[in-house]
Coordinates of N, CA and C in Angstrom, one line a residue:
M766 N 10.9 148.9 44.8 CA 11.1 148.6 46.2 C 12.2 149.6 46.7
D767 N 12.0 150.3 47.8 CA 12.9 151.3 48.4 C 13.9 150.6 49.3
H768 N 15.2 150.6 49.0 CA 16.2 150.0 49.8 C 16.9 151.0 50.7
S769 N 16.5 152.2 50.7 CA 17.2 153.2 51.4 C 17.1 153.0 52.9
A770 N 16.1 152.3 53.4 CA 16.0 152.1 54.8 C 16.9 151.0 55.4
H771 N 17.5 150.2 54.5 CA 18.4 149.1 54.9 C 19.7 149.7 55.5
D772 N 20.1 149.1 56.6 CA 21.4 149.5 57.2 C 22.4 148.5 56.7
H773 N 23.1 148.9 55.6 CA 24.0 148.0 54.9 C 25.2 147.7 55.8
A774 N 25.7 148.6 56.6 CA 26.9 148.4 57.4 C 26.5 147.5 58.6
G775 N 25.3 147.6 59.1 CA 24.9 146.8 60.2 C 24.5 145.4 59.7
A776 N 24.0 145.3 58.5 CA 23.6 144.0 58.0 C 24.8 143.1 57.5
H777 N 25.8 143.8 57.0 CA 26.9 143.0 56.4 C 28.2 143.3 57.0
G778 N 28.3 144.3 57.9 CA 29.6 144.7 58.5 C 29.9 143.9 59.8
H779 N 30.9 144.4 60.5 CA 31.4 143.8 61.7 C 30.4 143.7 62.8
T780 N 29.4 144.6 62.8 CA 28.4 144.6 63.9 C 27.6 143.4 63.9
A781 N 27.4 142.7 62.7 CA 26.6 141.5 62.7 C 27.5 140.3 63.0
H782 N 28.8 140.5 63.1 CA 29.8 139.4 63.3 C 29.5 138.6 64.6
H783 N 28.9 139.2 65.6 CA 28.7 138.5 66.8 C 27.6 137.4 66.7
D784 N 26.9 137.4 65.6 CA 25.9 136.3 65.4 C 26.5 135.0 64.9
H785 N 27.8 135.0 64.5 CA 28.4 133.9 63.9 C 28.7 132.9 65.1
H786 N 28.0 131.7 65.1 CA 28.2 130.8 66.1 C 29.6 130.2 66.1
G787 N 30.2 130.1 67.3 CA 31.5 129.5 67.5 C 32.6 130.4 67.3
H788 N 32.4 131.6 67.0 CA 33.6 132.5 66.8 C 34.1 133.0 68.1
G789 N 33.3 133.1 69.1 CA 33.8 133.7 70.4 C 34.3 135.1 70.2
G790 N 34.7 135.7 71.3 CA 35.4 137.0 71.2 C 34.5 138.2 71.2
H791 N 33.2 138.1 70.8 CA 32.3 139.2 70.8 C 31.0 138.8 71.3
G792 N 30.5 139.5 72.3 CA 29.1 139.3 72.8 C 28.2 140.3 72.1
G793 N 27.0 140.2 72.2 CA 26.0 141.1 71.6 C 26.2 142.6 72.1
D794 N 26.7 142.7 73.3 CA 26.9 144.1 73.9 C 28.3 144.7 73.7
G795 N 29.1 144.1 72.8 CA 30.4 144.6 72.5 C 31.5 144.1 73.5
H796 N 31.1 143.3 74.5 CA 32.0 142.7 75.5 C 32.4 141.3 75.0
P797 N 33.6 140.9 75.3 CA 33.9 139.5 74.9 C 33.0 138.5 75.5
A798 N 32.7 137.5 74.7 CA 31.9 136.4 75.1 C 32.7 135.1 75.2
G799 N 32.2 134.1 75.9 CA 33.0 132.9 76.0 C 33.2 132.2 74.7
A800 N 34.3 131.6 74.5 CA 34.6 130.8 73.3 C 34.1 129.4 73.5
S801 N 33.7 128.8 72.4 CA 33.3 127.4 72.4 C 34.6 126.5 72.5
W802 N 34.4 125.3 73.0 CA 35.5 124.3 73.0 C 35.9 124.0 71.6
S803 N 35.0 123.9 70.7 CA 35.3 123.6 69.3 C 36.2 124.7 68.7
T804 N 35.9 126.0 68.9 CA 36.7 127.1 68.4 C 38.1 127.0 69.0
A805 N 38.2 126.7 70.3 CA 39.5 126.6 70.9 C 40.3 125.5 70.4
A806 N 39.6 124.3 70.2 CA 40.3 123.2 69.6 C 40.8 123.4 68.2
K807 N 40.0 124.1 67.4 CA 40.4 124.4 66.0 C 41.6 125.4 66.0
A808 N 41.6 126.4 66.9 CA 42.7 127.3 67.0 C 44.0 126.6 67.5
T809 N 43.8 125.7 68.4 CA 45.0 124.9 69.0 C 45.5 124.0 67.9
L810 N 44.6 123.3 67.1 CA 45.1 122.4 66.1 C 45.8 123.2 65.0
H811 N 45.3 124.4 64.7 CA 46.0 125.3 63.7 C 47.4 125.6 64.2
C812 N 47.5 125.9 65.4 CA 48.8 126.3 66.0 C 49.7 125.0 66.1
L813 N 49.1 123.9 66.5 CA 49.9 122.7 66.6 C 50.5 122.2 65.3
T814 N 49.7 122.4 64.2 CA 50.2 122.0 62.9 C 51.5 122.8 62.5
G815 N 51.5 124.1 62.7 CA 52.7 124.8 62.4 C 53.8 124.5 63.3
C816 N 53.5 124.3 64.6 CA 54.6 123.9 65.6 C 55.2 122.6 65.3
A817 N 54.3 121.6 64.9 CA 54.8 120.3 64.6 C 55.7 120.3 63.4
I818 N 55.3 120.9 62.4 CA 56.1 121.0 61.2 C 57.5 121.6 61.5
G819 N 57.5 122.7 62.2 CA 58.7 123.4 62.5 C 59.6 122.6 63.5
E820 N 59.0 122.0 64.5 CA 59.7 121.2 65.4 C 60.3 119.9 64.8
I821 N 59.6 119.2 64.0 CA 60.1 118.0 63.4 C 61.2 118.4 62.4
L822 N 61.0 119.5 61.6 CA 62.1 119.9 60.7 C 63.3 120.3 61.5
G823 N 63.2 121.0 62.6 CA 64.3 121.3 63.4 C 65.1 120.1 64.0
M824 N 64.3 119.1 64.4 CA 64.9 117.9 64.9 C 65.7 117.1 63.8
V825 N 65.1 117.1 62.6 CA 65.7 116.4 61.5 C 67.0 117.1 61.1
I826 N 66.9 118.5 61.0 CA 68.1 119.2 60.6 C 69.2 119.1 61.7
G827 N 68.9 119.3 62.9 CA 69.8 119.2 64.0 C 70.5 117.8 64.1
T828 N 69.7 116.8 63.9 CA 70.2 115.4 63.9 C 71.1 115.2 62.7
A829 N 70.7 115.6 61.5 CA 71.5 115.5 60.3 C 72.8 116.2 60.4
L830 N 72.9 117.3 61.1 CA 74.1 118.1 61.2 C 74.9 117.6 62.4
L831 N 74.5 116.6 63.1 CA 75.1 116.0 64.3 C 75.3 117.1 65.4
W832 N 74.3 117.9 65.6 CA 74.3 118.9 66.6 C 73.9 118.2 68.0
G833 N 74.3 118.9 69.0 CA 73.9 118.4 70.4 C 72.4 118.6 70.6
N834 N 72.0 118.1 71.8 CA 70.6 118.2 72.2 C 70.1 119.7 72.3
V835 N 70.9 120.5 72.9 CA 70.5 121.9 73.2 C 70.4 122.7 71.9
E836 N 71.3 122.5 71.0 CA 71.3 123.2 69.7 C 70.1 122.8 68.9
T837 N 69.9 121.4 68.8 CA 68.8 120.9 68.1 C 67.5 121.3 68.6
M838 N 67.3 121.3 69.9 CA 66.1 121.7 70.5 C 65.8 123.2 70.3
A839 N 66.9 124.0 70.4 CA 66.7 125.5 70.1 C 66.3 125.7 68.7
L840 N 66.9 125.0 67.7 CA 66.5 125.2 66.3 C 65.0 124.7 66.1
A841 N 64.7 123.6 66.8 CA 63.3 123.0 66.6 C 62.3 124.0 67.2
I842 N 62.6 124.6 68.3 CA 61.7 125.6 68.9 C 61.6 126.9 68.1
A843 N 62.7 127.3 67.6 CA 62.7 128.5 66.7 C 61.8 128.3 65.4
L844 N 62.0 127.1 64.8 CA 61.2 126.8 63.6 C 59.8 126.5 64.0
A845 N 59.5 126.0 65.1 CA 58.1 125.9 65.6 C 57.4 127.2 65.6
F846 N 58.1 128.2 66.2 CA 57.5 129.6 66.2 C 57.4 130.1 64.8
L847 N 58.4 130.0 64.0 CA 58.4 130.5 62.6 C 57.2 129.9 61.8
F848 N 57.1 128.6 61.8 CA 56.0 128.0 61.1 C 54.6 128.3 61.7
G849 N 54.5 128.3 63.0 CA 53.3 128.6 63.7 C 52.8 130.0 63.3
Y850 N 53.7 131.0 63.3 CA 53.4 132.3 62.9 C 53.1 132.4 61.4
S851 N 53.8 131.7 60.6 CA 53.6 131.7 59.2 C 52.3 131.3 58.7
F852 N 51.7 130.3 59.4 CA 50.3 129.8 59.0 C 49.3 131.0 59.2
T853 N 49.4 131.7 60.3 CA 48.5 132.8 60.5 C 48.8 134.0 59.6
L854 N 50.1 134.3 59.4 CA 50.5 135.4 58.6 C 50.0 135.2 57.2
F855 N 50.2 134.0 56.6 CA 49.7 133.8 55.2 C 48.2 133.9 55.2
A856 N 47.5 133.5 56.2 CA 46.0 133.5 56.1 C 45.5 135.0 56.2
V857 N 46.1 135.8 57.0 CA 45.6 137.2 57.1 C 46.1 138.0 56.0
R858 N 47.3 137.7 55.4 CA 47.7 138.4 54.2 C 46.8 138.1 53.0
R859 N 46.4 136.8 52.9 CA 45.5 136.4 51.9 C 44.1 137.2 52.0
A860 N 43.8 137.5 53.3 CA 42.5 138.3 53.5 C 42.7 139.8 53.2
G861 N 43.9 140.2 52.8 CA 44.1 141.6 52.4 C 44.9 142.5 53.3
L862 N 45.3 142.0 54.4 CA 46.1 142.8 55.4 C 47.5 143.1 54.9
D863 N 48.0 144.3 55.2 CA 49.3 144.6 54.8 C 50.3 143.8 55.7
L864 N 51.6 143.7 55.2 CA 52.5 142.9 55.9 C 52.8 143.3 57.4
K865 N 52.9 144.6 57.6 CA 53.2 145.0 59.0 C 52.0 144.7 59.9
S866 N 50.8 144.9 59.5 CA 49.6 144.6 60.3 C 49.4 143.1 60.4
A867 N 49.7 142.4 59.4 CA 49.6 140.9 59.4 C 50.6 140.3 60.4
I868 N 51.8 140.9 60.5 CA 52.8 140.4 61.5 C 52.3 140.7 62.9
K869 N 51.7 141.8 63.1 CA 51.2 142.2 64.4 C 50.0 141.2 64.8
V870 N 49.2 140.9 63.9 CA 48.1 140.0 64.1 C 48.6 138.6 64.4
A871 N 49.6 138.1 63.7 CA 50.1 136.8 63.9 C 50.8 136.7 65.3
L872 N 51.6 137.7 65.6 CA 52.2 137.7 67.0 C 51.2 137.7 68.1
A873 N 50.1 138.5 67.9 CA 49.1 138.6 68.9 C 48.3 137.3 69.0
A874 N 48.0 136.7 67.8 CA 47.2 135.5 67.8 C 47.9 134.3 68.3
D875 N 49.2 134.1 68.1 CA 49.8 132.8 68.3 C 50.9 132.8 69.4
T876 N 51.4 133.9 69.9 CA 52.6 133.8 70.8 C 52.3 133.0 72.0
V877 N 51.3 133.2 72.7 CA 51.0 132.5 74.0 C 50.7 131.0 73.6
S878 N 49.9 130.8 72.6 CA 49.6 129.4 72.3 C 50.9 128.6 71.9
I879 N 51.7 129.2 71.1 CA 52.9 128.5 70.7 C 53.9 128.3 71.9
A880 N 54.0 129.3 72.7 CA 54.9 129.2 73.9 C 54.4 128.1 74.8
V881 N 53.1 128.0 75.1 CA 52.6 127.0 76.0 C 52.9 125.6 75.4
M882 N 52.5 125.5 74.1 CA 52.7 124.3 73.4 C 54.2 123.8 73.4
E883 N 55.1 124.7 73.1 CA 56.5 124.3 73.1 C 57.0 124.0 74.5
L884 N 56.6 124.7 75.5 CA 57.0 124.4 76.8 C 56.6 123.0 77.2
V885 N 55.3 122.7 77.0 CA 54.8 121.4 77.4 C 55.4 120.3 76.5
D886 N 55.4 120.5 75.2 CA 56.0 119.4 74.3 C 57.5 119.2 74.6
N887 N 58.3 120.2 74.7 CA 59.7 120.0 75.0 C 59.9 119.5 76.4
G888 N 59.1 119.9 77.3 CA 59.2 119.4 78.7 C 59.0 117.9 78.8
I889 N 58.0 117.5 78.0 CA 57.7 116.0 78.0 C 58.9 115.3 77.4
I890 N 59.4 115.8 76.3 CA 60.5 115.1 75.6 C 61.7 115.0 76.5
A891 N 61.9 116.1 77.3 CA 63.1 116.2 78.2 C 62.9 115.2 79.4
M892 N 61.6 115.0 79.8 CA 61.3 114.1 80.9 C 61.3 112.6 80.6
V893 N 61.1 112.3 79.3 CA 61.0 110.9 78.9 C 62.4 110.3 78.9
P894 N 62.7 109.3 79.7 CA 64.1 108.8 79.8 C 64.6 108.3 78.4
G895 N 65.7 108.8 78.0 CA 66.3 108.4 76.7 C 65.8 109.1 75.5
A896 N 64.7 109.9 75.6 CA 64.2 110.5 74.4 C 65.1 111.6 73.8
M897 N 65.8 112.3 74.7 CA 66.7 113.3 74.1 C 67.9 112.7 73.4
D898 N 68.2 111.5 73.6 CA 69.3 110.8 72.9 C 68.9 109.9 71.9
A899 N 67.6 109.7 71.7 CA 67.0 108.8 70.7 C 67.3 109.4 69.3
H900 N 67.4 108.5 68.3 CA 67.6 108.9 66.9 C 66.3 109.0 66.2
L901 N 66.3 109.6 65.0 CA 65.1 109.7 64.2 C 64.6 108.3 63.8
S902 N 65.4 107.3 63.8 CA 64.9 106.0 63.4 C 64.4 105.2 64.6
D903 N 64.4 105.8 65.8 CA 64.0 105.1 67.0 C 62.5 105.4 67.3
G904 N 61.8 104.4 67.7 CA 60.4 104.6 68.1 C 60.2 105.5 69.3
L905 N 61.2 105.5 70.2 CA 61.2 106.3 71.4 C 61.2 107.8 71.0
F906 N 62.0 108.2 70.0 CA 62.0 109.5 69.6 C 60.6 110.0 69.1
W907 N 60.0 109.2 68.2 CA 58.7 109.6 67.7 C 57.6 109.4 68.7
G908 N 57.7 108.4 69.6 CA 56.7 108.3 70.6 C 56.7 109.5 71.6
A909 N 57.9 109.9 72.0 CA 58.0 111.0 72.9 C 57.5 112.3 72.3
L910 N 57.9 112.5 71.0 CA 57.5 113.7 70.3 C 56.0 113.8 70.1
L911 N 55.4 112.7 69.6 CA 54.0 112.7 69.3 C 53.2 112.7 70.6
G912 N 53.7 112.0 71.6 CA 53.0 112.1 72.9 C 53.1 113.5 73.5
G913 N 54.2 114.2 73.3 CA 54.4 115.5 73.8 C 53.4 116.5 73.0
F914 N 53.2 116.2 71.7 CA 52.2 117.0 71.0 C 50.8 116.8 71.5
A915 N 50.5 115.6 71.8 CA 49.1 115.2 72.3 C 48.9 115.9 73.6
V916 N 49.8 115.8 74.5 CA 49.7 116.5 75.8 C 49.6 118.0 75.7
A917 N 50.5 118.5 74.8 CA 50.5 120.0 74.6 C 49.1 120.4 74.0
F918 N 48.5 119.7 73.2 CA 47.2 120.0 72.6 C 46.2 120.1 73.8
V919 N 46.2 119.1 74.6 CA 45.2 119.0 75.7 C 45.4 120.2 76.7
I920 N 46.6 120.6 76.9 CA 46.9 121.7 77.9 C 46.7 123.0 77.2
T921 N 47.0 123.2 76.0 CA 46.9 124.5 75.3 C 45.5 124.8 74.9
T922 N 44.6 123.8 74.6 CA 43.2 124.1 74.2 C 42.5 125.0 75.3
P923 N 42.5 124.6 76.6 CA 41.9 125.5 77.6 C 42.5 126.9 77.6
V924 N 43.8 127.0 77.4 CA 44.4 128.3 77.4 C 43.9 129.1 76.2
N925 N 43.8 128.5 75.1 CA 43.2 129.2 73.9 C 41.8 129.6 74.1
K926 N 41.0 128.7 74.7 CA 39.6 128.9 75.0 C 39.4 130.2 75.9
W927 N 40.3 130.2 76.9 CA 40.2 131.4 77.8 C 40.6 132.7 77.1
M928 N 41.7 132.6 76.3 CA 42.1 133.8 75.6 C 41.1 134.3 74.5
I929 N 40.6 133.3 73.7 CA 39.6 133.7 72.7 C 38.4 134.3 73.3
G930 N 38.0 133.7 74.4 CA 36.8 134.2 75.1 C 36.9 135.6 75.6
R931 N 38.2 136.1 75.7 CA 38.5 137.5 76.1 C 38.9 138.4 75.0
G932 N 38.7 137.9 73.7 CA 39.1 138.7 72.6 C 40.6 138.7 72.3
K933 N 41.3 137.8 72.9 CA 42.8 137.8 72.7 C 43.2 136.5 71.9
G934 N 44.5 136.4 71.7 CA 45.0 135.2 71.0 C 44.4 135.0 69.7
H935 N 43.9 133.8 69.3 CA 43.4 133.5 68.0 C 42.2 134.3 67.6
A936 N 41.5 134.9 68.6 CA 40.3 135.7 68.4 C 40.6 136.9 67.4
V937 N 41.8 137.4 67.5 CA 42.2 138.6 66.7 C 42.2 138.2 65.2
V938 N 42.3 136.9 64.9 CA 42.3 136.5 63.5 C 40.9 136.5 62.9
H939 N 39.9 136.2 63.7 CA 38.6 136.1 63.2 C 38.0 137.3 62.5
A940 N 38.6 138.5 62.8 CA 38.1 139.7 62.1 C 38.6 139.7 60.6
Y941 N 39.5 138.8 60.2 CA 40.0 138.8 58.9 C 39.6 137.6 58.0
H942 N 38.6 136.9 58.4 CA 38.0 135.9 57.6 C 36.5 135.9 57.5

C-alpha cells in the first residue's frame, strides 16, 4: 500500500486541532471560534484551584504571624497568583516547553483570570461584615472565603469563555496538550 499520498502534517499536526470538540480558540478557517461553557468552566476551575490554595495558605501564614489584614491579604493575593501560574507552568513544562516559553504561556493564560478572581473574591471578603477580622477557627472566615470563591467562579467563567473564544487566556495552553 502506498502511503506517500497521506498528508501526515495535516492529519496529525496542528491543522487538525480545530476538530477537537470543546477546545475553542480555533475555527476551521483559522479564525477564533466561540468557546464552550464547559471549556470555560474547566479553565476557571483550574485557575480557581491554584488561587484557592495560594489564598488559603496566605491567610493561614498571615494569621499565624499575627499580621494585619492588609499584609495578610497582600500575601494571600501574591500566593494566589503564584500557585495559579504554577499549575499552568508545570503542565506546559511537562509538555516539553522550555522555562522561558512556559512562563510566557502561563502569564498569557492566567493573568486576567486570576486578577478577576482575586478582585471578586477579596472584594466579597472585604464587604462581608466581620469577615476581615474573623479568625481561622470562625465559620464566618470560611463562609466568606468559600462564598467569595463561588461568586468569583461564576463571574470569571464568562470572562474566560470570552477570552478562550478569541484565542486568548487559557486557549494558549491548548496548543501544548
